[in-house]
Amino acid sequence: MIAVYSLRDVISDGKEDKVKSLLSSFRCSLDRDAERYLKEKAIEHDIRGISRTYLAVDEGETPEDDTVVGYFTVAVKCLSVKENHNISAEIADKMNIDRGTAQAYLLGQLAKADGTGKGFGKEMMDRAVDIFIEANRALGCRVIRLDCKDRLVGYYGECGFVPVGKTKDGILNQMIRILA
Ligand SMILES: CC(C)(COP(=O)(O)OP(=O)(O)OC[C@H]1O[C@@H](n2cnc3c(N)ncnc32)[C@H](O)[C@@H]1OP(=O)(O)O)[C@@H](O)C(=O)NCCC(=O)NCCS
């Protein structure tokens, strides 16, 4: 059975060493940076309150048999919007842009382990969006943002995201989705 755990809860239960060994077997050949982030940064970022990471764990007969089949990381990160942006008026209005800045939730990472079935990423995306919906209920803020490679623009388009520009270095696409 696959269960989703907050890394924060696991760490505060005093199981940091256990979780480190669980993360060490995570492989994501399509995106080595996402693999490295989980192994090298996710715990530190959670402890510092920079972001929250959620692990999708395929639970085995015993805890030793558990494997991480995917993860996502969420955070808060505002988005700069240029004056000459080409975002549609309808979307720009919903972004509540104030002096060139839109407050936003960030989907910082989304990755599944090698060998995990097609479509599992979208299931994790749904879980992430549920978290943003809860945050929106409590705090407001309607924008979910992410940065992605050209190859994934179509994929995130299918998940309801629209492109709004490029990162400063011009490498990644900035995409947003509006919460209802
Ligand atoms: C992104 C991801 C979670 C989507 O999972 P999913 O919803 O189950 O969908 P799929 O794995 O079928 O991916 C959709 C398509 O994107 C492609 N794709 C996904 N990540 C890719 C990457 N990093 N580089 C190139 N292509 C990628 C897949 O090969 C697939 O292509 P296809 O439809 O032609 O077969 C998963 O593919 C993944 O873990 N990718 C590696 C990590 C990653 O790139 N994360 C996004 C960072 S912005």
XYZ file of N, CA, C and O and ligand atoms in Angstrom:
768
model
N 0.835 -1.195 0.000
C 0.000 0.000 0.000
C 0.881 1.260 0.000
O 1.918 1.261 0.651
N 0.416 2.268 -0.750
C 1.216 3.501 -0.791
C 0.610 4.534 0.165
O -0.591 4.823 0.108
N 1.445 5.050 1.044
C 0.997 6.077 1.993
C 1.840 7.335 1.784
O 2.990 7.242 1.340
N 1.231 8.480 2.079
C 1.987 9.735 1.937
C 2.302 10.277 3.331
O 1.414 10.414 4.166
N 3.590 10.536 3.559
C 4.031 11.034 4.862
C 4.686 12.393 4.715
O 5.424 12.637 3.760
N 4.429 13.238 5.707
C 5.164 14.502 5.761
C 6.534 14.208 6.363
O 6.632 13.609 7.435
N 7.571 14.657 5.673
C 8.945 14.466 6.162
C 9.081 15.102 7.539
O 9.740 14.571 8.435
N 8.432 16.224 7.735
C 8.482 16.946 9.008
C 7.980 16.070 10.160
O 8.588 16.020 11.230
N 6.865 15.363 9.908
C 6.324 14.506 10.965
C 7.289 13.372 11.279
O 7.485 13.010 12.431
N 7.889 12.826 10.239
C 8.823 11.715 10.451
C 10.028 12.201 11.250
O 10.474 11.545 12.199
N 10.537 13.401 10.912
C 11.714 13.926 11.618
C 11.352 14.224 13.074
O 12.086 13.880 13.989
N 10.162 14.831 13.273
C 9.836 15.192 14.665
C 9.517 13.966 15.519
O 9.535 14.038 16.731
N 9.259 12.834 14.871
C 9.112 11.584 15.637
C 10.475 11.006 16.014
O 10.559 9.902 16.550
N 11.554 11.731 15.687
C 12.906 11.284 16.043
C 13.426 10.186 15.129
O 14.316 9.434 15.495
N 12.849 10.114 13.912
C 13.268 9.019 13.030
C 14.153 9.517 11.882
O 14.104 9.005 10.770
N 14.968 10.551 12.152
C 15.758 11.164 11.075
C 16.727 10.168 10.426
O 16.832 10.117 9.198
N 17.397 9.372 11.259
C 18.366 8.422 10.693
C 17.677 7.374 9.834
O 18.162 7.014 8.753
N 16.495 6.945 10.312
C 15.742 5.935 9.578
C 15.315 6.493 8.216
O 15.411 5.827 7.184
N 14.846 7.749 8.239
C 14.361 8.337 6.996
C 15.515 8.557 6.027
O 15.380 8.367 4.822
N 16.702 8.901 6.557
C 17.868 9.092 5.679
C 18.180 7.801 4.927
O 18.501 7.821 3.746
N 18.082 6.689 5.628
C 18.393 5.423 4.948
C 17.286 5.083 3.942
O 17.542 4.534 2.870
N 16.050 5.468 4.265
C 14.941 5.242 3.326
C 15.149 6.074 2.043
O 14.974 5.593 0.928
N 15.592 7.331 2.226
C 15.783 8.221 1.068
C 16.967 7.783 0.209
O 16.988 8.042 -0.996
N 17.937 7.117 0.842
C 19.176 6.809 0.112
C 18.940 5.879 -1.077
O 19.720 5.857 -2.017
N 17.827 5.126 -1.052
C 17.617 4.194 -2.176
C 16.776 4.824 -3.298
O 16.504 4.173 -4.311
N 16.395 6.097 -3.150
C 15.557 6.728 -4.177
C 16.374 6.985 -5.451
O 17.446 7.565 -5.415
N 15.856 6.520 -6.581
C 16.519 6.752 -7.881
C 15.536 7.411 -8.834
O 14.410 6.934 -9.005
N 15.993 8.493 -9.465
C 15.151 9.167 -10.468
C 16.055 9.526 -11.644
O 16.643 10.610 -11.681
N 16.182 8.585 -12.592
C 17.139 8.767 -13.696
C 16.778 9.929 -14.610
O 17.643 10.508 -15.252
N 15.479 10.254 -14.687
C 15.060 11.350 -15.579
C 15.528 12.707 -15.059
O 15.649 13.655 -15.823
N 15.735 12.794 -13.770
C 16.120 14.088 -13.199
C 16.984 13.844 -11.960
O 16.471 13.692 -10.855
N 18.292 13.811 -12.190
C 19.223 13.546 -11.084
C 19.195 14.662 -10.044
O 19.491 14.436 -8.868
N 18.869 15.887 -10.474
C 18.796 16.983 -9.498
C 17.687 16.715 -8.486
O 17.824 16.999 -7.304
N 16.565 16.164 -8.984
C 15.450 15.862 -8.081
C 15.859 14.752 -7.111
O 15.483 14.776 -5.940
N 16.657 13.798 -7.606
C 17.147 12.717 -6.736
C 18.069 13.303 -5.658
O 17.916 13.012 -4.478
N 18.982 14.171 -6.104
C 19.937 14.778 -5.149
C 19.218 15.652 -4.135
O 19.551 15.659 -2.956
N 18.209 16.394 -4.614
C 17.488 17.277 -3.681
C 16.930 16.450 -2.523
O 17.070 16.819 -1.359
N 16.305 15.344 -2.844
C 15.677 14.533 -1.797
C 16.732 13.998 -0.812
O 16.531 14.016 0.403
N 17.869 13.588 -1.359
C 18.879 12.975 -0.488
C 19.690 13.997 0.296
O 20.126 13.730 1.398
N 19.915 15.165 -0.322
C 20.880 16.088 0.273
C 20.282 17.346 0.877
O 20.907 18.007 1.696
N 19.077 17.727 0.430
C 18.557 19.039 0.858
C 17.222 18.988 1.584
O 16.909 19.874 2.387
N 16.396 18.010 1.242
C 15.003 18.049 1.708
C 14.898 18.121 3.231
O 14.125 18.923 3.773
N 15.705 17.313 3.937
C 15.610 17.288 5.403
C 16.025 18.642 5.967
O 15.320 19.230 6.792
N 17.153 19.161 5.470
C 17.644 20.459 5.955
C 16.601 21.553 5.710
O 16.309 22.369 6.581
N 16.020 21.563 4.514
C 15.030 22.598 4.194
C 13.785 22.479 5.064
O 13.177 23.475 5.435
N 13.421 21.231 5.390
C 12.262 21.030 6.257
C 12.564 21.550 7.670
O 11.752 22.247 8.276
N 13.751 21.213 8.173
C 14.116 21.641 9.527
C 14.161 23.167 9.606
O 13.714 23.765 10.577
N 14.686 23.800 8.537
C 14.776 25.272 8.543
C 13.461 25.949 8.200
O 13.347 27.168 8.241
N 12.449 25.156 7.831
C 11.148 25.744 7.509
C 11.108 26.422 6.156
O 10.224 27.236 5.875
N 12.064 26.080 5.280
C 12.093 26.665 3.932
C 10.986 26.035 3.084
O 10.356 26.703 2.265
N 10.769 24.747 3.289
C 9.787 24.021 2.473
C 9.321 22.796 3.244
O 9.889 22.458 4.286
N 8.323 22.168 2.718
C 7.829 20.905 3.288
C 7.861 19.848 2.193
O 7.366 20.095 1.070
N 8.415 18.697 2.537
C 8.481 17.595 1.571
C 7.564 16.469 2.032
O 7.485 16.173 3.226
N 6.881 15.886 1.073
C 5.975 14.765 1.341
C 6.482 13.553 0.573
O 6.793 13.667 -0.626
N 6.543 12.425 1.285
C 7.070 11.197 0.682
C 5.938 10.231 0.391
O 5.093 9.983 1.267
N 5.927 9.685 -0.810
C 5.008 8.590 -1.121
C 5.784 7.304 -0.874
O 6.810 7.050 -1.526
N 5.309 6.546 0.101
C 6.055 5.358 0.534
C 5.254 4.093 0.248
O 4.088 3.989 0.636
N 5.889 3.184 -0.468
C 5.280 1.865 -0.679
C 5.649 1.023 0.535
O 6.830 0.703 0.726
N 4.652 0.743 1.351
C 4.939 0.086 2.624
C 5.052 -1.421 2.460
O 4.158 -2.072 1.912
N 6.178 -1.937 2.945
C 6.401 -3.388 2.873
C 5.868 -4.094 4.102
O 5.211 -3.482 4.940
N 6.184 -5.360 4.205
C 5.750 -6.166 5.365
C 6.309 -5.593 6.663
O 5.625 -5.541 7.675
N 7.580 -5.162 6.610
C 8.211 -4.551 7.787
C 8.736 -3.175 7.344
O 8.917 -2.941 6.142
N 9.011 -2.264 8.298
C 9.522 -0.930 7.928
C 10.788 -1.012 7.068
O 11.035 -0.143 6.234
N 11.577 -2.064 7.255
C 12.817 -2.219 6.473
C 12.513 -2.428 4.988
O 13.354 -2.211 4.126
N 11.306 -2.900 4.701
C 10.932 -3.160 3.297
C 10.289 -1.934 2.631
O 9.902 -1.997 1.465
N 10.109 -0.843 3.382
C 9.487 0.352 2.798
C 10.367 0.941 1.697
O 11.603 0.915 1.798
N 9.734 1.463 0.640
C 10.517 2.168 -0.378
C 9.820 3.478 -0.751
O 8.582 3.550 -0.785
N 10.633 4.498 -1.042
C 10.081 5.785 -1.476
C 9.821 5.692 -2.977
O 10.748 5.481 -3.763
N 8.556 5.817 -3.372
C 8.228 5.708 -4.800
C 8.051 7.085 -5.434
O 7.920 7.204 -6.648
N 8.046 8.117 -4.613
C 7.954 9.470 -5.166
C 7.927 10.488 -4.054
O 7.843 10.127 -2.874
N 8.039 11.737 -4.437
C 7.938 12.805 -3.428
C 7.584 14.112 -4.097
O 7.741 14.274 -5.312
N 7.083 15.023 -3.283
C 6.916 16.399 -3.765
C 7.264 17.363 -2.644
O 7.189 17.012 -1.463
N 7.671 18.545 -3.042
C 8.070 19.574 -2.087
C 7.271 20.832 -2.355
O 7.155 21.261 -3.511
N 6.711 21.388 -1.292
C 5.904 22.606 -1.428
C 6.486 23.700 -0.542
O 7.128 23.417 0.471
N 6.242 24.933 -0.932
C 6.764 26.076 -0.175
C 5.974 27.324 -0.579
O 5.014 27.245 -1.352
N 6.412 28.440 -0.044
C 5.831 29.732 -0.415
C 6.932 30.525 -1.109
O 8.038 30.613 -0.586
N 6.652 31.044 -2.284
C 7.679 31.850 -2.978
C 6.988 32.812 -3.937
O 6.305 32.373 -4.877
N 7.169 34.096 -3.692
C 6.456 35.068 -4.536
C 7.015 35.052 -5.960
O 8.119 34.559 -6.214
N 6.236 35.594 -6.859
C 6.593 35.593 -8.282
C 6.687 37.036 -8.774
O 5.749 37.821 -8.573
N 7.818 37.372 -9.407
C 7.934 38.711 -10.006
C 7.246 38.713 -11.358
O 7.446 37.787 -12.148
N 6.464 39.743 -11.606
C 5.754 39.834 -12.881
C 6.170 41.141 -13.559
O 6.005 42.222 -12.981
N 6.749 41.007 -14.760
C 7.219 42.197 -15.479
C 6.042 43.055 -15.915
O 4.948 42.531 -16.170
N 6.300 44.368 -16.046
C 5.212 45.267 -16.461
C 4.686 44.886 -17.851
O 3.487 44.956 -18.113
N 5.618 44.449 -18.715
C 5.202 44.114 -20.086
C 4.900 42.617 -20.255
O 5.175 42.040 -21.304
N 4.352 42.004 -19.211
C 4.042 40.572 -19.279
C 2.957 40.315 -20.339
O 2.240 41.241 -20.738
N 2.882 39.053 -20.790
C 1.809 38.758 -21.744
C 0.809 37.747 -21.169
O 0.256 36.924 -21.885
N 0.594 37.861 -19.862
C -0.393 37.006 -19.194
C -1.778 37.558 -19.529
O -1.967 38.778 -19.566
N -2.731 36.661 -19.759
C -4.067 37.150 -20.126
C -4.631 37.996 -18.983
O -4.317 37.782 -17.809
N -5.494 38.964 -19.358
C -6.058 39.887 -18.361
C -6.817 39.121 -17.289
O -6.735 39.444 -16.094
N -7.508 38.046 -17.717
C -8.312 37.275 -16.759
C -7.416 36.628 -15.691
O -7.689 36.700 -14.487
N -6.329 36.020 -16.147
C -5.427 35.354 -15.192
C -4.682 36.391 -14.350
O -4.571 36.255 -13.124
N -4.205 37.443 -15.003
C -3.463 38.485 -14.267
C -4.326 39.050 -13.150
O -3.843 39.288 -12.034
N -5.609 39.217 -13.423
C -6.514 39.757 -12.404
C -6.589 38.807 -11.199
O -6.530 39.222 -10.041
N -6.652 37.509 -11.501
C -6.772 36.533 -10.412
C -5.468 36.380 -9.621
O -5.470 35.858 -8.506
N -4.349 36.805 -10.210
C -3.057 36.675 -9.520
C -2.866 37.725 -8.426
O -1.949 37.636 -7.632
N -3.735 38.748 -8.414
C -3.636 39.829 -7.410
C -2.230 40.439 -7.385
O -1.588 40.499 -6.322
N -1.755 40.839 -8.548
C -0.387 41.390 -8.650
C -0.351 42.759 -7.959
O -1.207 43.603 -8.192
N 0.657 42.918 -7.098
C 0.803 44.182 -6.377
C 2.219 44.698 -6.611
O 3.186 44.072 -6.171
N 2.353 45.813 -7.277
C 3.657 46.426 -7.604
C 4.657 45.392 -8.135
O 5.782 45.263 -7.649
N 4.211 44.630 -9.133
C 5.116 43.693 -9.821
C 5.342 42.368 -9.111
O 6.197 41.581 -9.521
N 4.594 42.108 -8.036
C 4.788 40.840 -7.315
C 3.450 40.146 -7.085
O 2.484 40.793 -6.672
N 3.418 38.857 -7.350
C 2.237 38.055 -7.002
C 2.662 37.080 -5.910
O 3.686 36.391 -6.047
N 1.920 37.026 -4.816
C 2.206 36.025 -3.780
C 1.836 34.655 -4.355
O 0.866 34.541 -5.109
N 2.609 33.649 -3.997
C 2.355 32.343 -4.625
C 2.823 31.189 -3.743
O 3.741 31.334 -2.932
N 2.159 30.057 -3.927
C 2.641 28.793 -3.380
C 3.530 28.160 -4.444
O 3.261 28.297 -5.645
N 4.567 27.476 -3.993
C 5.529 26.876 -4.928
C 5.450 25.353 -4.883
O 5.487 24.762 -3.798
N 5.312 24.755 -6.064
C 5.534 23.308 -6.161
C 7.003 23.184 -6.563
O 7.360 23.325 -7.731
N 7.865 22.987 -5.564
C 9.309 23.057 -5.797
C 9.872 21.800 -6.433
O 10.802 21.860 -7.234
N 9.300 20.657 -6.079
C 9.777 19.381 -6.620
C 8.595 18.447 -6.805
O 7.631 18.502 -6.021
N 8.689 17.624 -7.820
C 7.709 16.551 -8.043
C 8.461 15.466 -8.800
O 8.912 15.699 -9.925
N 8.655 14.343 -8.179
C 9.434 13.294 -8.860
C 9.021 11.919 -8.356
O 8.702 11.747 -7.181
N 9.040 10.977 -9.272
C 8.752 9.597 -8.869
C 9.992 8.741 -9.113
O 10.856 9.105 -9.929
N 10.030 7.626 -8.415
C 11.194 6.744 -8.525
C 11.153 5.980 -9.848
O 10.070 5.733 -10.403
N 12.322 5.608 -10.348
C 12.405 4.757 -11.539
C 11.498 3.537 -11.356
O 11.467 2.944 -10.266
N 10.763 3.209 -12.398
C 9.948 2.001 -12.350
C 8.538 2.226 -11.813
O 7.724 1.308 -11.826
N 8.254 3.446 -11.338
C 6.907 3.722 -10.820
C 5.970 3.980 -12.004
O 6.368 4.621 -12.980
N 4.740 3.491 -11.889
C 3.814 3.515 -13.029
C 3.481 4.908 -13.565
O 3.483 5.893 -12.831
N 3.193 4.937 -14.868
C 2.777 6.179 -15.538
C 1.523 6.740 -14.842
O 0.621 5.976 -14.490
N 1.505 8.040 -14.631
C 0.329 8.655 -14.007
C 0.481 8.861 -12.506
O -0.271 9.604 -11.897
N 1.513 8.228 -11.915
C 1.676 8.394 -10.467
C 2.070 9.834 -10.119
O 1.707 10.357 -9.058
N 2.788 10.470 -11.033
C 3.160 11.881 -10.808
C 1.910 12.752 -10.673
O 1.847 13.635 -9.808
N 0.920 12.468 -11.507
C -0.319 13.267 -11.439
C -1.054 13.012 -10.118
O -1.662 13.923 -9.561
N -0.992 11.774 -9.637
C -1.622 11.497 -8.325
C -0.936 12.315 -7.228
O -1.598 12.865 -6.350
N 0.390 12.391 -7.311
C 1.105 13.192 -6.304
C 0.773 14.675 -6.474
O 0.627 15.401 -5.489
N 0.651 15.091 -7.730
C 0.273 16.491 -7.995
C -1.072 16.801 -7.330
O -1.255 17.853 -6.711
N -2.033 15.879 -7.427
C -3.346 16.100 -6.800
C -3.199 16.271 -5.285
O -3.869 17.098 -4.678
N -2.308 15.466 -4.694
C -2.098 15.594 -3.244
C -1.505 16.958 -2.915
O -1.873 17.591 -1.922
N -0.568 17.392 -3.748
C 0.062 18.704 -3.515
C -0.987 19.813 -3.632
O -1.038 20.720 -2.796
N -1.840 19.700 -4.653
C -2.864 20.737 -4.841
C -3.814 20.764 -3.650
O -4.232 21.827 -3.190
N -4.147 19.583 -3.095
C -4.996 19.548 -1.892
C -4.358 20.353 -0.754
O -5.048 21.047 -0.008
N -3.050 20.248 -0.639
C -2.349 20.997 0.418
C -2.447 22.506 0.148
O -2.707 23.303 1.050
N -2.293 22.880 -1.125
C -2.411 24.312 -1.462
C -3.850 24.816 -1.222
O -4.049 25.949 -0.802
N -4.822 23.965 -1.493
C -6.215 24.370 -1.272
C -6.447 24.629 0.225
O -7.063 25.629 0.606
N -5.895 23.758 1.059
C -6.017 23.960 2.519
C -5.353 25.272 2.923
O -5.883 26.031 3.724
N -4.161 25.515 2.394
C -3.428 26.745 2.727
C -4.219 27.963 2.244
O -4.328 28.976 2.954
N -4.801 27.848 1.058
C -5.603 28.945 0.510
C -6.806 29.239 1.405
O -7.142 30.397 1.653
N -7.433 28.169 1.921
C -8.583 28.370 2.827
C -8.159 29.127 4.073
O -8.863 29.986 4.568
N -6.969 28.775 4.576
C -6.516 29.375 5.834
C -5.927 30.769 5.638
O -6.038 31.617 6.519
N -5.279 30.996 4.489
C -4.468 32.213 4.329
C -4.830 33.087 3.142
O -4.355 34.212 3.052
N -5.589 32.541 2.186
C -5.747 33.237 0.912
C -4.568 32.900 0.022
O -3.799 31.976 0.326
N -4.408 33.625 -1.087
C -3.365 33.435 -2.107
C -3.832 32.378 -3.107
O -4.064 31.226 -2.737
N -3.926 32.802 -4.352
C -4.565 31.941 -5.347
C -3.610 31.326 -6.359
O -4.046 30.594 -7.247
N -2.328 31.671 -6.247
C -1.397 31.232 -7.299
C -0.551 30.045 -6.833
O 0.036 30.086 -5.756
N -0.507 28.996 -7.662
C 0.500 27.930 -7.484
C 1.514 28.142 -8.594
O 1.134 28.305 -9.759
N 2.780 28.156 -8.257
C 3.800 28.340 -9.281
C 4.785 27.178 -9.299
O 4.960 26.479 -8.295
N 5.428 27.008 -10.450
C 6.527 26.040 -10.565
C 7.432 26.475 -11.707
O 7.023 27.296 -12.546
N 8.648 25.970 -11.705
C 9.595 26.208 -12.804
C 9.888 24.859 -13.434
O 10.138 23.888 -12.711
N 9.866 24.796 -14.765
C 10.126 23.488 -15.395
C 10.875 23.622 -16.720
O 10.897 24.685 -17.348
N 11.468 22.497 -17.113
C 12.170 22.418 -18.405
C 11.165 22.477 -19.550
O 10.000 22.105 -19.365
N 11.669 22.834 -20.754
C 10.793 22.896 -21.941
C 10.026 21.592 -22.113
O 8.839 21.599 -22.446
N 10.716 20.468 -21.881
C 10.141 19.147 -22.116
C 8.852 18.913 -21.317
O 8.013 18.093 -21.687
N 8.704 19.653 -20.201
C 7.565 19.369 -19.316
C 6.446 20.415 -19.389
O 5.454 20.302 -18.657
N 6.595 21.384 -20.302
C 5.554 22.427 -20.397
C 4.200 21.813 -20.763
O 3.169 22.146 -20.178
N 4.208 20.886 -21.714
C 2.950 20.237 -22.130
C 2.342 19.435 -20.985
O 1.131 19.476 -20.755
N 3.211 18.732 -20.258
C 2.743 17.908 -19.127
C 2.046 18.774 -18.082
O 0.924 18.484 -17.658
N 2.703 19.858 -17.700
C 2.090 20.709 -16.672
C 0.876 21.463 -17.230
O -0.049 21.785 -16.479
N 0.883 21.687 -18.551
C -0.308 22.275 -19.190
C -1.520 21.372 -18.972
O -2.614 21.832 -18.641
N -1.286 20.053 -19.107
C -2.389 19.086 -18.867
C -2.851 19.120 -17.410
O -3.977 18.721 -17.107
N -1.980 19.588 -16.533
C -2.334 19.661 -15.092
C -2.913 21.028 -14.736
O -3.038 21.352 -13.542
N -3.217 21.843 -15.746
C -3.887 23.120 -15.478
C -2.960 24.310 -15.284
O -3.406 25.386 -14.878
N -1.668 24.144 -15.581
C -0.725 25.265 -15.445
C -0.577 26.001 -16.777
O -0.649 25.380 -17.843
N -0.354 27.309 -16.704
C -0.101 28.077 -17.929
C 1.269 28.753 -17.799
O 1.654 29.176 -16.711
N 1.985 28.866 -18.941
C 3.297 29.522 -18.872
C 3.142 31.037 -18.684
O 2.255 31.641 -19.289
N 3.994 31.619 -17.839
C 3.914 33.078 -17.650
C 5.256 33.759 -17.878
O 5.383 34.964 -17.708
N 6.278 33.011 -18.257
C 7.575 33.634 -18.523
C 8.701 32.641 -18.318
O 8.475 31.439 -18.219
N 9.911 33.205 -18.271
C 11.107 32.371 -18.099
C 11.818 32.782 -16.819
O 11.660 33.923 -16.352
N 12.613 31.891 -16.263
C 13.439 32.268 -15.116
C 14.510 33.258 -15.598
O 14.758 33.362 -16.801
N 15.140 33.965 -14.665
C 16.104 35.024 -15.029
C 17.187 34.533 -15.975
O 17.584 35.236 -16.900
N 17.663 33.288 -15.745
C 18.720 32.748 -16.604
C 18.178 32.258 -17.947
O 18.929 31.818 -18.816
N 16.874 32.330 -18.120
C 16.248 31.961 -19.395
C 16.141 30.459 -19.614
O 15.706 30.010 -20.681
N 16.534 29.652 -18.630
C 16.588 28.199 -18.847
C 15.232 27.523 -18.600
O 14.800 26.673 -19.371
N 14.580 27.917 -17.516
C 13.345 27.217 -17.140
C 12.109 28.057 -17.449
O 12.179 29.292 -17.520
N 10.993 27.364 -17.608
C 9.706 28.031 -17.841
C 8.998 28.222 -16.510
O 8.922 27.280 -15.709
N 8.490 29.428 -16.294
C 7.682 29.657 -15.104
C 6.231 29.410 -15.483
O 5.749 29.931 -16.490
N 5.560 28.578 -14.666
C 4.150 28.274 -14.956
C 3.328 28.488 -13.702
O 3.829 28.321 -12.584
N 2.080 28.852 -13.903
C 1.206 29.032 -12.735
C -0.145 28.354 -12.955
O -0.572 28.115 -14.083
N -0.777 28.064 -11.845
C -2.156 27.578 -11.863
C -2.926 28.383 -10.806
O -2.408 28.642 -9.723
N -4.129 28.781 -11.169
C -4.939 29.588 -10.254
C -5.860 28.678 -9.447
O -6.544 27.808 -10.016
N -5.884 28.888 -8.145
C -6.815 28.154 -7.297
C -8.175 28.853 -7.379
O -8.243 30.086 -7.394
N -9.224 28.066 -7.402
C -10.565 28.650 -7.600
C -10.904 29.630 -6.481
O -10.458 29.463 -5.362
C 7.334 14.547 -13.757
C 6.808 13.208 -13.274
C 6.558 13.247 -11.754
C 5.485 12.922 -13.999
O 5.002 11.635 -13.641
P 3.661 11.055 -14.324
O 2.522 11.956 -14.058
O 3.534 9.678 -13.804
O 3.917 11.113 -15.870
P 5.066 10.419 -16.768
O 6.167 9.863 -15.915
O 4.407 9.515 -17.705
O 5.694 11.711 -17.500
C 4.997 12.390 -18.538
C 5.926 12.544 -19.722
O 6.981 13.459 -19.385
C 8.264 12.861 -19.640
N 9.196 13.344 -18.616
C 8.964 13.422 -17.285
N 10.022 13.946 -16.661
C 10.950 14.210 -17.607
C 12.244 14.758 -17.573
N 12.816 15.155 -16.431
N 12.912 14.900 -18.741
C 12.347 14.509 -19.906
N 11.111 13.976 -20.003
C 10.434 13.829 -18.865
C 7.997 11.371 -19.500
O 8.997 10.614 -20.163
C 6.619 11.243 -20.149
O 6.765 11.296 -21.556
P 5.770 10.457 -22.509
O 4.381 10.944 -22.179
O 6.238 10.814 -23.877
O 5.956 9.029 -22.114
C 7.799 12.029 -13.548
O 7.912 11.801 -14.934
C 9.173 12.274 -12.988
O 9.414 11.910 -11.848
N 10.082 12.871 -13.801
C 11.429 13.120 -13.320
C 11.449 14.275 -12.347
C 11.050 15.575 -13.018
O 11.475 15.869 -14.125
N 10.252 16.370 -12.280
C 9.776 17.641 -12.766
C 10.724 18.721 -12.423
S 10.045 20.259 -13.018
